[in-house]
Coordinates of C-alpha atoms in Angstrom, one line a residue:
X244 CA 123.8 7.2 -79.4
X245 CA 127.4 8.0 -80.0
X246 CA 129.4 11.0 -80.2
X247 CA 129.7 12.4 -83.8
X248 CA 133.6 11.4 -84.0
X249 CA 132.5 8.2 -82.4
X250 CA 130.2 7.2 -85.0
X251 CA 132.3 8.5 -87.8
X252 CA 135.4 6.2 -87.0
X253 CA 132.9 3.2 -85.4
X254 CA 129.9 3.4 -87.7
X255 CA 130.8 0.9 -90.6
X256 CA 132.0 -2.0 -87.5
X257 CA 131.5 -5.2 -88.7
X258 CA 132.2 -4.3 -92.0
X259 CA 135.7 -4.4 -92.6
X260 CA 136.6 -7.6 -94.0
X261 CA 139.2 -9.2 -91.6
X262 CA 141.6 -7.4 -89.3
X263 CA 142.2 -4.6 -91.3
X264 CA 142.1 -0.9 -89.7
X265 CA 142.0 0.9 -92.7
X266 CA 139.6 -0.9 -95.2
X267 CA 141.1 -2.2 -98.2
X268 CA 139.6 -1.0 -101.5
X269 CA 137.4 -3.4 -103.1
X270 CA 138.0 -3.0 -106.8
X271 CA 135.7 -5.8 -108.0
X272 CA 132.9 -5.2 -110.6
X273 CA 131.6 -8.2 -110.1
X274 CA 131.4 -11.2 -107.3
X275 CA 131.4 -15.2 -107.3
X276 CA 129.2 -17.5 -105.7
X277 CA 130.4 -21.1 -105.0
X278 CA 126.8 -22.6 -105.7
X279 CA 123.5 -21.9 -107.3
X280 CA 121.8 -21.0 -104.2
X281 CA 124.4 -18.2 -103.2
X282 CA 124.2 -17.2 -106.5
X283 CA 120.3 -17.2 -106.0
X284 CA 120.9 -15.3 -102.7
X285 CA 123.1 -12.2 -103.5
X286 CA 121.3 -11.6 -106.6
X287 CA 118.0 -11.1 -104.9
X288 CA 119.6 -9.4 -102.0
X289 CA 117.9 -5.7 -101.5
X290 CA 121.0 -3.3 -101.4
X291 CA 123.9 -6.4 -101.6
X292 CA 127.0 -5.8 -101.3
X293 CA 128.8 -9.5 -103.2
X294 CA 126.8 -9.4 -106.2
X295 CA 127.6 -6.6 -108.7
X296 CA 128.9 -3.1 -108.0
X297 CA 126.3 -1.5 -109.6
X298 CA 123.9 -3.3 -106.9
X299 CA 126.3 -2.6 -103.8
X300 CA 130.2 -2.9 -102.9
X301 CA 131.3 -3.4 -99.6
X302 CA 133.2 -0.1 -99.7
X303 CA 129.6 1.4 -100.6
X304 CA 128.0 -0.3 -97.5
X305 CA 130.6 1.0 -95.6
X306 CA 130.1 4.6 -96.1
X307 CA 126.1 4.3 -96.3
X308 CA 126.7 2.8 -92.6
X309 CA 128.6 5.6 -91.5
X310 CA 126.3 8.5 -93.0
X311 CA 123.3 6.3 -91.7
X312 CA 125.0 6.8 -88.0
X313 CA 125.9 10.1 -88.5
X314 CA 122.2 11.2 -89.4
X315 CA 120.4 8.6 -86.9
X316 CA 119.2 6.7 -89.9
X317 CA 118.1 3.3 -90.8
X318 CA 120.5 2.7 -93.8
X319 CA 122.2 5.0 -96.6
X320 CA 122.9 4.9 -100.1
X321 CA 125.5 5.9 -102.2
X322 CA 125.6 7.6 -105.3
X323 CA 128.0 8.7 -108.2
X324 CA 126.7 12.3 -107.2
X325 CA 124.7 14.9 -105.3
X326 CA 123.2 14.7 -108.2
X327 CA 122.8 11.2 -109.0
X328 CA 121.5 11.4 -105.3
X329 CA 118.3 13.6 -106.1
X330 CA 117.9 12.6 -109.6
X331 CA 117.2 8.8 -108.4
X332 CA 115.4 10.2 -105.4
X333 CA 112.9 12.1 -107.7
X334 CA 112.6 9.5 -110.4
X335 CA 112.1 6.9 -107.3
X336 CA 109.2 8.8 -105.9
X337 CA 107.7 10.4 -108.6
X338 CA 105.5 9.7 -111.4
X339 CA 103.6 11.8 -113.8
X340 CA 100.4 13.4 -112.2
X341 CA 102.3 14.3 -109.3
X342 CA 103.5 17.7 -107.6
X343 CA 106.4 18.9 -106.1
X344 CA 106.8 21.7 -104.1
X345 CA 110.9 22.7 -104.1
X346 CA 112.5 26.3 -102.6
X347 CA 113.3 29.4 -104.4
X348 CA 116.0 29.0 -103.2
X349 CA 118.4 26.6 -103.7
X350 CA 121.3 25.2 -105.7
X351 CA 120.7 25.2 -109.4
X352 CA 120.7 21.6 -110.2
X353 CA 118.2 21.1 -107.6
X354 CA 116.1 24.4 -109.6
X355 CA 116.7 23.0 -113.0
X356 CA 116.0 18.7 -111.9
X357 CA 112.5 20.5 -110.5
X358 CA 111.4 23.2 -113.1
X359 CA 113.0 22.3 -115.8
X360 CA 113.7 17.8 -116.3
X361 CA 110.4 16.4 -113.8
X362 CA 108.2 18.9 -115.8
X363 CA 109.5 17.6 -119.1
X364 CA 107.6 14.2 -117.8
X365 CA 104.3 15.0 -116.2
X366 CA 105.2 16.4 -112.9
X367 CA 104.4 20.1 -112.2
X368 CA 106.5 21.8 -109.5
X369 CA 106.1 24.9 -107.3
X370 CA 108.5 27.5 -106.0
X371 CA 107.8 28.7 -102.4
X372 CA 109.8 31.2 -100.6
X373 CA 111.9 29.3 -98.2
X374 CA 111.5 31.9 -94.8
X375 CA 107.6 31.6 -95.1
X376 CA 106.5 28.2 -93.7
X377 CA 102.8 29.0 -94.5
X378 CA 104.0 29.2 -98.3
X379 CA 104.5 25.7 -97.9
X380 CA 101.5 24.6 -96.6
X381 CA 99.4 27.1 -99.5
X382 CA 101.6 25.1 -102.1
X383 CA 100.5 21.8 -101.0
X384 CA 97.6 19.9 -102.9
X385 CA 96.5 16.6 -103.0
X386 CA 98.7 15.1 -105.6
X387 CA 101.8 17.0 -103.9
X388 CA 104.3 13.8 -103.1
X389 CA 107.4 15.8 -102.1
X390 CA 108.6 18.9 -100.5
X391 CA 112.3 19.4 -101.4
X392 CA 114.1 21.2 -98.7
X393 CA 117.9 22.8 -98.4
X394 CA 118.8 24.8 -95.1
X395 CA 120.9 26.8 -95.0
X396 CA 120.2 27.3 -98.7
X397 CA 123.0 27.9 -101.2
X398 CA 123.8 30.5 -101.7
X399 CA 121.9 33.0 -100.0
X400 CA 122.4 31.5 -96.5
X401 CA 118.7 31.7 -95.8
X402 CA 117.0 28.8 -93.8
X403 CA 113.7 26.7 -93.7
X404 CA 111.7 26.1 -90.3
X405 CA 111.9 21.9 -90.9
X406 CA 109.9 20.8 -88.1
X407 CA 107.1 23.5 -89.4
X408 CA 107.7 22.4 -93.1
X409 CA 107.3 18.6 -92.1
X410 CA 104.4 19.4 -90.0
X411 CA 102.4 20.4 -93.0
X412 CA 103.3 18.4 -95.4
X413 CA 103.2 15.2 -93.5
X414 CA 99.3 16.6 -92.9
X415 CA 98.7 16.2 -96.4
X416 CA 100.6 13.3 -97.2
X417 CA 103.6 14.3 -98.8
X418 CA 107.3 13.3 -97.9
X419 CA 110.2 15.9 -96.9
X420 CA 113.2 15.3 -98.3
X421 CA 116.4 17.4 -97.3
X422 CA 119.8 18.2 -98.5
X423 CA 121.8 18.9 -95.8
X424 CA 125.2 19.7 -97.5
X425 CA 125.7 23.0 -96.1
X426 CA 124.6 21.9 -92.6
X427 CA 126.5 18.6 -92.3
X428 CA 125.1 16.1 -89.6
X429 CA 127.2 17.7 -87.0
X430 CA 125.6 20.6 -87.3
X431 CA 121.7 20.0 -88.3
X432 CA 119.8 16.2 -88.1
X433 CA 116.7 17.0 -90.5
X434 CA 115.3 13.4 -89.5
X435 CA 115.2 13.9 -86.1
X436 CA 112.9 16.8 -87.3
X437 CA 110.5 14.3 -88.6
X438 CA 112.3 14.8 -92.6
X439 CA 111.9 11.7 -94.7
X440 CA 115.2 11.3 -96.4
X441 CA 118.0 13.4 -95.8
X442 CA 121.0 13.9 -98.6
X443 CA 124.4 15.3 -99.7
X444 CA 126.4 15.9 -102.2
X445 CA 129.3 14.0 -100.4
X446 CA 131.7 15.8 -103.1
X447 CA 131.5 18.5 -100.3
X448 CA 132.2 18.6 -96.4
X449 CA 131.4 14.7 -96.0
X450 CA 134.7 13.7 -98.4
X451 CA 136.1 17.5 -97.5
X452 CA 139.3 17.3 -100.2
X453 CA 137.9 18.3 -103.0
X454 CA 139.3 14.6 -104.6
X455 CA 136.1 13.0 -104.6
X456 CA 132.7 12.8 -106.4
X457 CA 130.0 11.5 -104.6
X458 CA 126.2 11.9 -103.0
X459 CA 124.9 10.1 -100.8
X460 CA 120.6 9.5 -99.6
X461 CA 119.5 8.2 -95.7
X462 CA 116.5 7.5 -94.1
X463 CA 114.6 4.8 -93.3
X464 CA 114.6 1.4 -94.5
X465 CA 111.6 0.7 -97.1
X466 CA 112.2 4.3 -98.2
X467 CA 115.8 3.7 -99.4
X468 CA 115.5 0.4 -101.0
X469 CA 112.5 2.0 -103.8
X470 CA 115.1 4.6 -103.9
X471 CA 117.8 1.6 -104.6
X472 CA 115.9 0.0 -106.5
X473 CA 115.8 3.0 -109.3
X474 CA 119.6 3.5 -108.7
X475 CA 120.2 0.3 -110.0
X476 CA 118.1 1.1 -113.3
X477 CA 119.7 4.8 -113.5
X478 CA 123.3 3.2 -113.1
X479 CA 124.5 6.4 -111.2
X480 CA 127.2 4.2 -109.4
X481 CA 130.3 5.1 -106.7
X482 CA 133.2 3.6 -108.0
X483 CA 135.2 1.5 -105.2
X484 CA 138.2 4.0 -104.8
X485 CA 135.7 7.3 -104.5
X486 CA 133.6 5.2 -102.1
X487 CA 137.0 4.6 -99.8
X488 CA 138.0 8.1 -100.5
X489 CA 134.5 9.6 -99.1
X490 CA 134.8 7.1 -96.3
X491 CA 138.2 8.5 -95.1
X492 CA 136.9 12.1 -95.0
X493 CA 134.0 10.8 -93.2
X494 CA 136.5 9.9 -90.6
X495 CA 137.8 13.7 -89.8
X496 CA 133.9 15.1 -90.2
X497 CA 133.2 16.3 -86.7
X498 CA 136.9 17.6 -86.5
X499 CA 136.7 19.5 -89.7
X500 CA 133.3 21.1 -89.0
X501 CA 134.9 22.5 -85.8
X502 CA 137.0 24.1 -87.4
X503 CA 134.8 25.1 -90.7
X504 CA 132.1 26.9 -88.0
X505 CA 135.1 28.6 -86.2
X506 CA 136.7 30.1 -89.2
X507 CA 133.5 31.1 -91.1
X508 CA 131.8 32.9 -88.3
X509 CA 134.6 35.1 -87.4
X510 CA 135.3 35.9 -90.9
X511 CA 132.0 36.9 -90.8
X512 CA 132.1 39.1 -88.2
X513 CA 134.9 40.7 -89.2
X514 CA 133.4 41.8 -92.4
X515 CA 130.4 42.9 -91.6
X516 CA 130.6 46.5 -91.5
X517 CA 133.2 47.1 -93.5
X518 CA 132.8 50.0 -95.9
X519 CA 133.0 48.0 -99.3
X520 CA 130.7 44.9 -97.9
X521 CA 127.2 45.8 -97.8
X522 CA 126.0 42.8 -96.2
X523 CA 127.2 39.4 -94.9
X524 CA 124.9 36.5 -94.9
X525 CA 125.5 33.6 -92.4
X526 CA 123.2 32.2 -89.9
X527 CA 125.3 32.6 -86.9
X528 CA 125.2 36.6 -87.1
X529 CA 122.5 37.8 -84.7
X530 CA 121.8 40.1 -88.1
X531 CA 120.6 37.3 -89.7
X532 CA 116.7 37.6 -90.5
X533 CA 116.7 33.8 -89.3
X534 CA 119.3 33.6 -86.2
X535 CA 117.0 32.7 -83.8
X536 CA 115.7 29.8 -85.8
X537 CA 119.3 28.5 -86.7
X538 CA 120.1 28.7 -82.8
X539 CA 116.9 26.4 -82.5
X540 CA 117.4 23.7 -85.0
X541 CA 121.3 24.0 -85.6
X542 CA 123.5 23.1 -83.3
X543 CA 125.9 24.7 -85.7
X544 CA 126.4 27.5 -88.3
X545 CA 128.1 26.2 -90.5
X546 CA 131.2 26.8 -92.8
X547 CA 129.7 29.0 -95.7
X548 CA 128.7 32.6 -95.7
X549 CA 128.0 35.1 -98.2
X550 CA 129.6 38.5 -98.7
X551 CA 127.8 41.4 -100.9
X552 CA 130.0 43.9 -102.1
X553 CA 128.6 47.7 -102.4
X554 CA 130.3 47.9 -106.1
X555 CA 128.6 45.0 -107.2
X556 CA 130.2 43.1 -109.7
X557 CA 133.3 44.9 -109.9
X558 CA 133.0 44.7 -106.0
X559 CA 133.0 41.0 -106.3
X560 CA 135.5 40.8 -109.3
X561 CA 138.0 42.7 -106.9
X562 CA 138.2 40.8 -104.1
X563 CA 138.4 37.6 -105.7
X564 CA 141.6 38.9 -107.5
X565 CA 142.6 39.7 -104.3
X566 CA 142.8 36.6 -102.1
X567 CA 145.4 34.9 -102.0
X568 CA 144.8 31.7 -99.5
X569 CA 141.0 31.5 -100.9
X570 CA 141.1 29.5 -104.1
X571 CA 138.6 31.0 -106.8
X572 CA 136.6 27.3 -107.6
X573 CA 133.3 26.0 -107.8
X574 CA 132.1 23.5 -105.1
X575 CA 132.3 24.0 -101.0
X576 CA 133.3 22.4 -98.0
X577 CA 137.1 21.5 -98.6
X578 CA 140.1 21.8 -96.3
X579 CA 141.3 24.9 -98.6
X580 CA 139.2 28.0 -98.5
X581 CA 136.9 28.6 -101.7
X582 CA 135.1 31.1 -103.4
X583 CA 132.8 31.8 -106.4
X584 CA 130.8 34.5 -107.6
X585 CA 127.5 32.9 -107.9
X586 CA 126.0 34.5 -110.9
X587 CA 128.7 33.3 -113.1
X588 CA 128.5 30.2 -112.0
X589 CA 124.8 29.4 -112.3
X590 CA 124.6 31.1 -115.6
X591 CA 125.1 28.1 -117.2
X592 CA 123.2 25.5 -114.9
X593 CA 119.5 27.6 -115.0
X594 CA 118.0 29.9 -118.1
X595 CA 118.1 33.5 -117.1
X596 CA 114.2 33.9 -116.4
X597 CA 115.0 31.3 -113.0
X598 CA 118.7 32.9 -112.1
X599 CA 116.8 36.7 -111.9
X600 CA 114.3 34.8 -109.9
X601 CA 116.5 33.4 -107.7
X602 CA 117.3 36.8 -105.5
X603 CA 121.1 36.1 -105.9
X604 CA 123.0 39.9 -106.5
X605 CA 125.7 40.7 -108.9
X606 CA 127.9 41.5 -106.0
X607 CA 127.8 38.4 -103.6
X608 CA 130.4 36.5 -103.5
X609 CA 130.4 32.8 -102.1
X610 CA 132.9 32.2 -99.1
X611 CA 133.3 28.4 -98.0
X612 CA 136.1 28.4 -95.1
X613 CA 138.8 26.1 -94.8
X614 CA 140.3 25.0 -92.1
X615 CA 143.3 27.3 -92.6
X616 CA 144.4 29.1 -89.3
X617 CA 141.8 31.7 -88.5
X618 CA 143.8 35.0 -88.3
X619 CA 145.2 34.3 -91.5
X620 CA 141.8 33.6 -93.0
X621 CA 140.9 36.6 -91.9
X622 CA 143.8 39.1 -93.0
X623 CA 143.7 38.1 -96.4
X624 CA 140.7 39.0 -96.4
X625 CA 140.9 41.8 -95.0
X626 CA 143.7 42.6 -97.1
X627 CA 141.9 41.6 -100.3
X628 CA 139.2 44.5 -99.3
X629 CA 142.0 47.5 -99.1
X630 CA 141.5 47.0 -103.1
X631 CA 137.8 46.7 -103.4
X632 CA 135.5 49.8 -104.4
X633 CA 133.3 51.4 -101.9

């Protein structure tokens, strides 16, 4: 294979409809055939990309191509969401009767599509904690037909052994499906761990300028066409211009994540120990719980951490005020620094029995790095804590 930047300039070849470097955007809802047999042709086509947008664009095959490179899979699929990605992944795969086995922790749409929308028709769903790979396996039963994974988890930074987690679950018969969002391909392949599907929220590193909306599903070939094949009934659809959008930031990925690891472990490390911050969660701190299983399936840590203040929420409240390069906003991996205090946030995407379930503190505060120069990352920081209550 390729080099990551390789594959993320090279991986839609062929693609790019005539000479054209950049790729033009396709802004068609719709697509002619000059007979009856064409017409035939495209409309029956699995995953097409000249028959109707809703069925495929050629700026949606594009990107798919590019993610599919980047995570050594057979094909992709694009979506209007992270999301839309899971939602149609679920509805796909799923039927009532069946079980699902999903992480205590995790983001809360994942919690809420689980416990809360699958239940509603006939399938039951179990929370496991994420750092004991024999829960897993005493979850499992025999109408268990997925495992839904996220490592690092957002937001508490903790991880999932995958290869242990796919062992098990492949034993009795159910797929693994995985968001890698925080990860990003360039730092963590969850199929080469023997995952199923792997997806994103492309809203986040993949497009990486907080202008886009998008998810995105890969795997292998007869997996992602049922999973298509829902999409198309769902109607969760990538426009053209967000699909050429996510494509460009695909482009800078591997140069971006550099940069993202960089600044987020040595923000780390320079606030652990400080007086107001009680603890700092990120995977490439030897204090993690999990470090020695991020050094073994990462080959990366990744550009978000999590800081818990000693005064809890005013803790929290206080430094926000006091950044002044991070941006106080919702969502992760963008060029600019951004951070959120989780328990606000999620509030209003789970009911209050699931957040207090979900181990997530009054006092932590969510830190996605930028790619802003490091020492200045790092002073306002640093700055922001001269104000924070001990």
């Amino acid at each position: 294979m390729t080099g990551f930047g390789t594959a993320a300039v090279h991986g839609d070849d062929g693609l790019v409809p005539g000479g054209a470097v950049a790729p033009p955007i396709v802004q068609s809802a719709t697509f002619s055939a000059e007979s009856d047999e064409r017409f035939t042709e495209i409309a029956t086509e699995a995953r097409g990309s000249a028959f109707y947008t809703r069925y495929g664009n050629p700026n949606h095959a594009q990107v798919a191509a590019v993610v599919a490179a980047l995570e050594g899979a057979e094909t992709g699929l694009v979506t209007a969401s992270g999301m839309g990605a899971i939602s149609t992944v679920a509805l796909a795969l799923l039927a009532a009767g069946d079980h699902v086995v999903v992480q205590r922790s995790t983001y809360g749409g994942t919690t809420s599509l689980a416990t809360g929308l699958l239940p509603r028709f006939g399938v039951d769903c179990t929370q496991v904690d994420q750092t004991d790979a024999d829960a897993f396996a005493r979850a499992l039963r025999p109408e268990t037909r997925l495992v839904l994974v996220e490592t690092p988890s957002n937001p508490l930074l903790e991880l999932t052994d995958l290869a242990a987690v796919v062992e098990v679950a492949h034993a009795a018969g159910a797929l693994v499906v995985v968001d890698n969002t925080f990860a990003t391909p360039v730092n963590q392949r969850p199929l080469a761990a023997g995952a199923d599907l792997v997806w994103h929220s492309g809203t986040k590193f993949l497009g990486g300028h907080s202008d886009v909306s998008a998810g995105v599903v890969a795997g292998g070939a007869e997996l992602i066409e049922r999973v298509w094949r829902t999409s198309i009934v769902t109607g969760a659809t990538l426009g053209p211009v967000d699909a050429w959008l996510l494509l460009r930031g695909l482009r800078t990925l591997s140069l971006r994540v550099e940069r993202h690891n960089a600044n987020a472990l040595a923000l780390a490390e320079a606030l652990q120990g400080h007086p107001a911050v009680a603890r700092v969660r990120h995977p490439g701190l030897p204090s993690h719980p999990q470090h020695e299983l991020a050094r073994r399936q990462m080959t990366g840590f990744g550009g978000v951490l999590g800081v818990e203040l000693t005064a809890g929420r005013d803790g929290a409240a206080a430094l926000l005020a006091g950044l002044r390069l991070a941006k106080r906003a919702a969502s992760l991996g963008s060029v600019s620094t951004l951070v959120v205090h989780p328990r606000s946030m999620w509030a209003g995407i789970v009911d209050a029995e699931q957040l207090a379930a979900t181990g997530i503190g009054a006092g932590l505060v969510r830190v996605s790095t930028g790619i802003e120069d490091t020492a200045d990352l790092v002073a306002d920081f640093l700055t922001a804590l001269e104000r924070v209550p001990t």
